[in-house]
Amino acid sequence: MKTAIGVGGYVNAHVEDNVQFFLAAETMGVDCVWSAEAWGQDAVTSIAYLAARTERIKLGTGIMQISARAPSMTAMTALSLHALSAGRFILGLGASGPQVVEGLHGVDYRAPLGRLRETLSICRLAFAGEKLRFAGKHFELPRPGGEGKAIRLDHPPAEIPIYLATLGPKSLEFTGGAADGWLGTSFSPDHASAHFDYIDAGLREAGRSRADIDLNAAVTVGIDEDVQRLIDARKPGVAFNLGGMGSAQTNFYNEAFQRAGYVDDAKAVQALWLEGKRKEAAARVPDEMVTQFQALGTVDMVRARLQRYKDAGVNTLNLRLDTAHGWDDRLALLEQTLDIIRALD
């Protein structure tokens, strides 16, 4: 299995400590770094900086929000990062959610899959060195009736993998049919069908197989003999995903947990969160909504959980390291986790 780690809120941490962590991860053999983008740091700046500081590790945006950029700018940025990183760049795209798209970017959230589909098509035109001539439902290049003309980006053609962060059934099917990789969250190997059934349907429709797509799954790893402490510490984060990562009407994280069989629990936690009862929402999260979606506990427990991810068909584990301590402890946990993964059957 391949491994990845993520760039999170570096503004609130010591930047050089972050960089040294990624340099150490590169030395340890971690395959990829993914940069986050929500309402703090953008996904591009950190990757450009790391391109200059690293040599081997792949660098991906996890993810660029499609509503924050015109498709041509997304393509131009990807080609620039491809050049700056000597071909190590992976373009990760996602539609985000209505609270960010409409609240932060002031863009209509309707038809996120349609806009994602057309963004991917325009990027692939650009990567192939074609003139950007496109007539879609959401984007049209050049703009009709104006003075613009179809423009070819001033970059040589490049093979840039495109990964999609998707959660809804139709979006997962599109990912299976069109993407080079999937960036998965709210995933449990015990309930893999909640995601993989749809990805597999998209693969079949496109005449593809699992060999044609890199299935990345985010997994929080925490190793401690006090298992209940680890579980309790993760419940607020689960409650946030269920209640805060989306609006009352649109929350793809919540829906993913529901498809895994936690319908009543997911709805109850969301209701408490939306009422402003955040502590109660966290307390309402059952232990198994943590343990079945993360890898927490003793070394043997974590080994067994990560084996489940491999057996379910996950190609790459995006490791989210559960430690409240310093960088030395984080590095130690990363090294320990990598040793576990490399020894899996």
PDB file of C-alpha atoms in Angstrom, residues 17 38 40 59 61 73 85 102 107 147 154 157 205 207 253 255 257 272 277 293 317-318 332 336:
ATOM      1  CA  ASP A  17       8.292  22.585  11.867  1.00  0.00           C
ATOM      2  CA  ALA A  38     -11.436  24.988   3.264  1.00  0.00           C
ATOM      3  CA  GLY A  40      -8.209  29.079   5.902  1.00  0.00           C
ATOM      4  CA  LEU A  59       2.496  16.726  -4.180  1.00  0.00           C
ATOM      5  CA  THR A  61      -4.009  19.458  -3.922  1.00  0.00           C
ATOM      6  CA  MET A  73      -7.145  28.989 -14.037  1.00  0.00           C
ATOM      7  CA  SER A  85       7.671  20.124  -9.081  1.00  0.00           C
ATOM      8  CA  GLU A 102     -22.159  30.247  -1.417  1.00  0.00           C
ATOM      9  CA  VAL A 107     -21.243  31.275  -6.177  1.00  0.00           C
ATOM     10  CA  GLU A 147     -14.223  39.425 -28.475  1.00  0.00           C
ATOM     11  CA  ASP A 154       1.500  28.435 -22.880  1.00  0.00           C
ATOM     12  CA  PRO A 157       1.334  18.999 -23.028  1.00  0.00           C
ATOM     13  CA  GLU A 205     -19.854   1.761 -17.296  1.00  0.00           C
ATOM     14  CA  GLY A 207     -15.041  -0.178 -19.355  1.00  0.00           C
ATOM     15  CA  TYR A 253     -20.481  13.391   5.161  1.00  0.00           C
ATOM     16  CA  GLU A 255     -25.187  10.939   4.104  1.00  0.00           C
ATOM     17  CA  PHE A 257     -22.500   7.583   7.390  1.00  0.00           C
ATOM     18  CA  LEU A 272     -28.073  18.304  18.180  1.00  0.00           C
ATOM     19  CA  LYS A 277     -25.629  21.539  21.444  1.00  0.00           C
ATOM     20  CA  PHE A 293     -14.006   4.659  10.520  1.00  0.00           C
ATOM     21  CA  LEU A 317      -3.820   5.381   3.094  1.00  0.00           C
ATOM     22  CA  ASN A 318      -3.968   9.115   3.762  1.00  0.00           C
ATOM     23  CA  ALA A 332       7.460   8.695  15.978  1.00  0.00           C
ATOM     24  CA  GLN A 336       5.513   3.322  13.761  1.00  0.00           C
TER      25      GLN A 336
END
